[in-house]
Short mmCIF file of C-alpha atoms in Angstrom, two decimals:
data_model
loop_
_atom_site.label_atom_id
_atom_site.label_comp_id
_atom_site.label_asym_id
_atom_site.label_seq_id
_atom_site.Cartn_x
_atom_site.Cartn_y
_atom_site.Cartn_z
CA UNK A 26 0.00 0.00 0.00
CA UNK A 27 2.82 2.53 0.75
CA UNK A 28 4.62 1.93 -2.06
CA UNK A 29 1.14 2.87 -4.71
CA UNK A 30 0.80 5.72 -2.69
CA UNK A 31 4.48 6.68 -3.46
CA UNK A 32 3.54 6.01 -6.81
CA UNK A 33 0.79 7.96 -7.59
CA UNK A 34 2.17 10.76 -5.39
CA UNK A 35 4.89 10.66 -8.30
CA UNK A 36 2.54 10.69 -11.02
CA UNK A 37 0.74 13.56 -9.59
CA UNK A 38 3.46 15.76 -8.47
CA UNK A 39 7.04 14.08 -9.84
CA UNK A 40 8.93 17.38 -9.25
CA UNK A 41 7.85 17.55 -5.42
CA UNK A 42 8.45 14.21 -4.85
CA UNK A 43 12.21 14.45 -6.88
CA UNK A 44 12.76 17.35 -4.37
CA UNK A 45 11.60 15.34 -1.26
CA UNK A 46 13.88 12.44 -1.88
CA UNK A 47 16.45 14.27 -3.01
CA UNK A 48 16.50 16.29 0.50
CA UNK A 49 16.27 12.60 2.81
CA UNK A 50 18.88 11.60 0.85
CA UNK A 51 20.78 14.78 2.02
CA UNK A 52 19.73 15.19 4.81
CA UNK A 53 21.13 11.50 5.63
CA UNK A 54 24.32 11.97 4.55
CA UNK A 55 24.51 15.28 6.65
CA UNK A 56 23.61 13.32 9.97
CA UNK A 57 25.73 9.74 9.27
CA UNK A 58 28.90 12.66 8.70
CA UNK A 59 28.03 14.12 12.04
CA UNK A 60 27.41 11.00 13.91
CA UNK A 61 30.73 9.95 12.79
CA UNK A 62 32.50 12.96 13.83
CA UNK A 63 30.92 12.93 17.38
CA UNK A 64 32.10 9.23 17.74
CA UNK A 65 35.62 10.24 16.44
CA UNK A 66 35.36 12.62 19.52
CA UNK A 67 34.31 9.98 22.27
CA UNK A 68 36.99 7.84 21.19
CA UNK A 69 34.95 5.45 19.00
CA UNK A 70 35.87 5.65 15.71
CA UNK A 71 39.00 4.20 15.07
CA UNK A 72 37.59 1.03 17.49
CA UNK A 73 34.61 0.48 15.10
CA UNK A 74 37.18 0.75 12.26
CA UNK A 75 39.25 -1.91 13.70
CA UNK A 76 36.48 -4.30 14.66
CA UNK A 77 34.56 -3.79 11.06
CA UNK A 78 38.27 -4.56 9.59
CA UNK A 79 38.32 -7.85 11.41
CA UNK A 80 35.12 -9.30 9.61
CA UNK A 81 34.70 -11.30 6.68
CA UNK A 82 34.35 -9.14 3.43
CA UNK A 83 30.81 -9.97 3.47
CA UNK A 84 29.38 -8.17 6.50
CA UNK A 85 27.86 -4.84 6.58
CA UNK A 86 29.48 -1.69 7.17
CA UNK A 87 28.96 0.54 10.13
CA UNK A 88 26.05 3.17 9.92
CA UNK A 89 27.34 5.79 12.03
CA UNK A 90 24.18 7.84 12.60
CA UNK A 91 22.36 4.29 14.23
CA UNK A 92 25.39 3.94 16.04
CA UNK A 93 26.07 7.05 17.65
CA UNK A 94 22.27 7.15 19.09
CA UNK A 95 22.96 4.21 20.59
CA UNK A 96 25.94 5.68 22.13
CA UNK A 97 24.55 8.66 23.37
CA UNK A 98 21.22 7.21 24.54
CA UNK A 99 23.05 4.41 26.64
CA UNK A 100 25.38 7.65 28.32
CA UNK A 101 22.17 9.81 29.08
CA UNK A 102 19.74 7.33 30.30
CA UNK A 103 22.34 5.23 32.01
CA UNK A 104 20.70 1.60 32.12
CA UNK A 105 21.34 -0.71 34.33
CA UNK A 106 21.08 -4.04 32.22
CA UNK A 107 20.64 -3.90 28.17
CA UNK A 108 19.59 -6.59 25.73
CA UNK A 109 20.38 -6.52 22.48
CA UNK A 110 19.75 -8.47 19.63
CA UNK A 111 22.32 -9.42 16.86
CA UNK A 112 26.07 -9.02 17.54
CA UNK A 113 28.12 -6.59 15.80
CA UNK A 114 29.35 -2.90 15.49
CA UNK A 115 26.67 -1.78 17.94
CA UNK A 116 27.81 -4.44 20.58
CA UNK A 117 31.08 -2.56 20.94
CA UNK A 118 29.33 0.59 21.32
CA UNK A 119 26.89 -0.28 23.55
CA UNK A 120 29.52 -1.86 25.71
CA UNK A 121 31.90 0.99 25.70
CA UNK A 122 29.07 3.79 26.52
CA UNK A 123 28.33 1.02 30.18
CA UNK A 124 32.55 1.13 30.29
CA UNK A 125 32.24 5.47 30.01
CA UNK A 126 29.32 4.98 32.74
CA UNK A 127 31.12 3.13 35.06
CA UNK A 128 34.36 5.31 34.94
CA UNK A 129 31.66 7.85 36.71
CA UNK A 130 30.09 6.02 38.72
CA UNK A 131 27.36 3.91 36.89
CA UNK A 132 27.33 0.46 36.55
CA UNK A 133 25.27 -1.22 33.95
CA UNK A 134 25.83 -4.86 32.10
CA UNK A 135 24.51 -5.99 28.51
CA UNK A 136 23.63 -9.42 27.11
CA UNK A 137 24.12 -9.63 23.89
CA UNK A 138 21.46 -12.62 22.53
CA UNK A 139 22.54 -13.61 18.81
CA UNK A 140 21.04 -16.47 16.69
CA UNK A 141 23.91 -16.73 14.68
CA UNK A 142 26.77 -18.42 15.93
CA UNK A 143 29.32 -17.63 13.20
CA UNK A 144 28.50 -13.30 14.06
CA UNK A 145 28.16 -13.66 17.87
CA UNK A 146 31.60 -16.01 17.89
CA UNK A 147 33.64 -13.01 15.41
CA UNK A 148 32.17 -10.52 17.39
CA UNK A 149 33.04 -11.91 21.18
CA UNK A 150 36.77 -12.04 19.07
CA UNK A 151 36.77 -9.02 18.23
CA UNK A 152 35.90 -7.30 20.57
CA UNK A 153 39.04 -5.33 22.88
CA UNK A 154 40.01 -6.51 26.02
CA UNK A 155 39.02 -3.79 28.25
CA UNK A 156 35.08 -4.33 26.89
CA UNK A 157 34.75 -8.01 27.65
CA UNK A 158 33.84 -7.51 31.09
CA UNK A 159 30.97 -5.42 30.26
CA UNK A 160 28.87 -7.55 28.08
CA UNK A 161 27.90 -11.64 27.95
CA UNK A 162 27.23 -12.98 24.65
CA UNK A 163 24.73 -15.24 24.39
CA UNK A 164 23.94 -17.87 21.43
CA UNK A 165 20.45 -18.95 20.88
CA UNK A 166 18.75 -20.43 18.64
CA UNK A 167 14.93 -19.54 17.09
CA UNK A 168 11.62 -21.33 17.44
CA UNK A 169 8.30 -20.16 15.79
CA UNK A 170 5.90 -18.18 17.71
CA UNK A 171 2.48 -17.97 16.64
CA UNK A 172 1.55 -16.81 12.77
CA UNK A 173 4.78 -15.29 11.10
CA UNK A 174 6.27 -14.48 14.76
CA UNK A 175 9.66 -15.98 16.53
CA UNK A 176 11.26 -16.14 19.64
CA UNK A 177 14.60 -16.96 21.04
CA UNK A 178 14.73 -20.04 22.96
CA UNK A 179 17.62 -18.60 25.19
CA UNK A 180 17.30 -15.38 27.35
CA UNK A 181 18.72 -13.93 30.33
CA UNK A 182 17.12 -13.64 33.67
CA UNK A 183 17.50 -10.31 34.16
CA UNK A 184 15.33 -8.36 33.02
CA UNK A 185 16.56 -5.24 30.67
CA UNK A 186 15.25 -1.68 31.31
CA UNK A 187 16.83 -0.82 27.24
CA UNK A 188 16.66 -3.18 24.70
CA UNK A 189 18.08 -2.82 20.90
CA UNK A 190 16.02 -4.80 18.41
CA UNK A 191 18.77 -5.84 15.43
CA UNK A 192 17.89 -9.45 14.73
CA UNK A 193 17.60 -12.03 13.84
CA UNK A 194 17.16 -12.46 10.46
CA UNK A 195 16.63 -15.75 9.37
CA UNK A 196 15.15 -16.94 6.18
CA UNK A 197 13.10 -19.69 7.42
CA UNK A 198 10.79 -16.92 8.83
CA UNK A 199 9.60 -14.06 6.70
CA UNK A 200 9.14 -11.93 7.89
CA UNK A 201 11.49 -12.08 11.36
CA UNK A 202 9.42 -10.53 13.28
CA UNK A 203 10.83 -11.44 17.29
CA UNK A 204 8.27 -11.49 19.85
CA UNK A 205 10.53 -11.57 22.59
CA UNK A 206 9.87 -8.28 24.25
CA UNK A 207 5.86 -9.16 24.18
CA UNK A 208 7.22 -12.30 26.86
CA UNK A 209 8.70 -9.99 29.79
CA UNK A 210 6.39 -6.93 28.97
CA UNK A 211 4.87 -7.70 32.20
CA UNK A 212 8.03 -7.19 34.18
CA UNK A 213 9.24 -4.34 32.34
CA UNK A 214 10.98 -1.26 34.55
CA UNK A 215 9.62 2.06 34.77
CA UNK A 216 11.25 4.67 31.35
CA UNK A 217 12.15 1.19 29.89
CA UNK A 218 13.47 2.12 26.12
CA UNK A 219 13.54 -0.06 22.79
CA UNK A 220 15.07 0.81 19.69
CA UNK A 221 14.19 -1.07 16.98
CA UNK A 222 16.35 -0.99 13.71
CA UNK A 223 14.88 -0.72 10.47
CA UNK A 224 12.54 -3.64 10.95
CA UNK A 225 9.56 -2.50 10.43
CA UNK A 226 7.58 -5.17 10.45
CA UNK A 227 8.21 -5.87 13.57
CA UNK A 228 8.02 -2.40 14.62
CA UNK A 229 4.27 -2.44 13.11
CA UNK A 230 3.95 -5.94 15.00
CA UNK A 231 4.94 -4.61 18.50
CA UNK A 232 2.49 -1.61 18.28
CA UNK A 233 -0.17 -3.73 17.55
CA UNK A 234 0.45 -6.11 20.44
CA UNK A 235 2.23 -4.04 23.40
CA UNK A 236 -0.07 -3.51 25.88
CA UNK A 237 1.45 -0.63 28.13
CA UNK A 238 1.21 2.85 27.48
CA UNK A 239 4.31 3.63 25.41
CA UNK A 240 5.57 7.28 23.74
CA UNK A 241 6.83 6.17 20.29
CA UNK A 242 8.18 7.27 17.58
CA UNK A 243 10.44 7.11 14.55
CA UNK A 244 13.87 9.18 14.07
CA UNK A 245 13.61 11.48 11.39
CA UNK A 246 15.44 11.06 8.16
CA UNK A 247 16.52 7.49 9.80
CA UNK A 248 14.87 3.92 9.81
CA UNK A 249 14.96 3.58 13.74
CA UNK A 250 11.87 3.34 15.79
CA UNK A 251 11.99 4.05 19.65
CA UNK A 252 9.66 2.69 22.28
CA UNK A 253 9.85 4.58 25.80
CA UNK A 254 7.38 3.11 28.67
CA UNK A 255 5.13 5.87 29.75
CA UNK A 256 3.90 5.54 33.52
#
């Protein structure tokens, strides 16, 4: 449905929408340059580099803008446990915002819950010494949850008060849309916070099935979707 309404916006008015592409695409650009400059300040940058540099040819390179709101959420709202789901770039982020935290005073821990083995084993490689302590990565595998749904079989028992929603993707179920978050709802902390990442089908899954109140909304100019527990 989006995509004939794109269409016959187009067909009605293809200067406008020209112009409005044109100036996402921009825009973009403008805020992945910036996000990589402020995580060239923190200290980040060349760290990422290193790790990225360390993976298979194949894998996905960094997108600084997703990254660096991880960053700064995780050093302003100072969590005390994270989950995240799928291993990677943002796993060394993540775990060197709790490492900035604690040097003042914070503590916080993440579990890092990956379906693939082959990712979650280069990642737990790669990642530098002085991060280890701050994150457990955990391998689990998948099972089917309902119509279209999954869940991981394998989860920590604490429960998070920030989650990041990266995975998995698996192409035995199309689409991935993980269900986990719908299982400890019930236990959930008070300002708990969930970014989801691109997926939008399981963005447009999880506001049709969370039952708490929730502020939400999406990031503009980027494909990230936020969740923040209201009262």
């Amino acid at each position: 449905m989006d995509i004939l309404k794109k269409i016959d916006t187009f067909r009605r008015s293809p200067v406008k929408s020209m112009r409005v592409k044109l100036e996402k695409v921009y825009m973009r650009a403008l805020i992945e340059w910036w996000s990589k400059l402020q995580l060239k300040c923190c200290g980040l940058l060349g760290i990422i580099a290193e790790f990225h540099n360390g993976l298979p040819p194949s894998s996905k390179k960094p997108v600084y803008a997703d990254l660096w709101f991880l960053y700064k959420n995780v050093r302003n709202r100072r969590p005390r446990i994270i989950w995240e789901f799928g291993s990677g770039c943002s796993t060394l982020v993540l775990a060197y915002a709790l490492w900035k935290n604690s040097k003042e005073g914070s503590g916080g821990f993440m579990y890092s819950i990956d379906a693939d083995q082959f990712w979650g084993n280069s990642t737990r490689a790669l990642t530098p010494l002085f991060l280890s302590p701050f994150y457990k990565l955990i391998h689990s595998s998948i099972a089917k949850a309902g119509d279209g749904g999954l869940r991981h079989t394998t989860l920590p028992d604490a429960i998070p008060d920030f989650v990041y929603l990266d995975g998995p993707d698996s192409p035995h179920f199309q689409p991935s849309v993980a269900v986990d978050v719908l299982d400890i709802e019930d236990k959930l902390p008070p300002k708990f916070f969930l970014i989801v990442d691109c997926r939008r089908d399981n963005v447009h899954f999880l506001r049709d099935h969370l039952k708490k109140r929730y502020k939400f909304w999406r990031r503009k100019f980027i494909p990230q979707y936020v969740f923040e527990l209201s009262g």
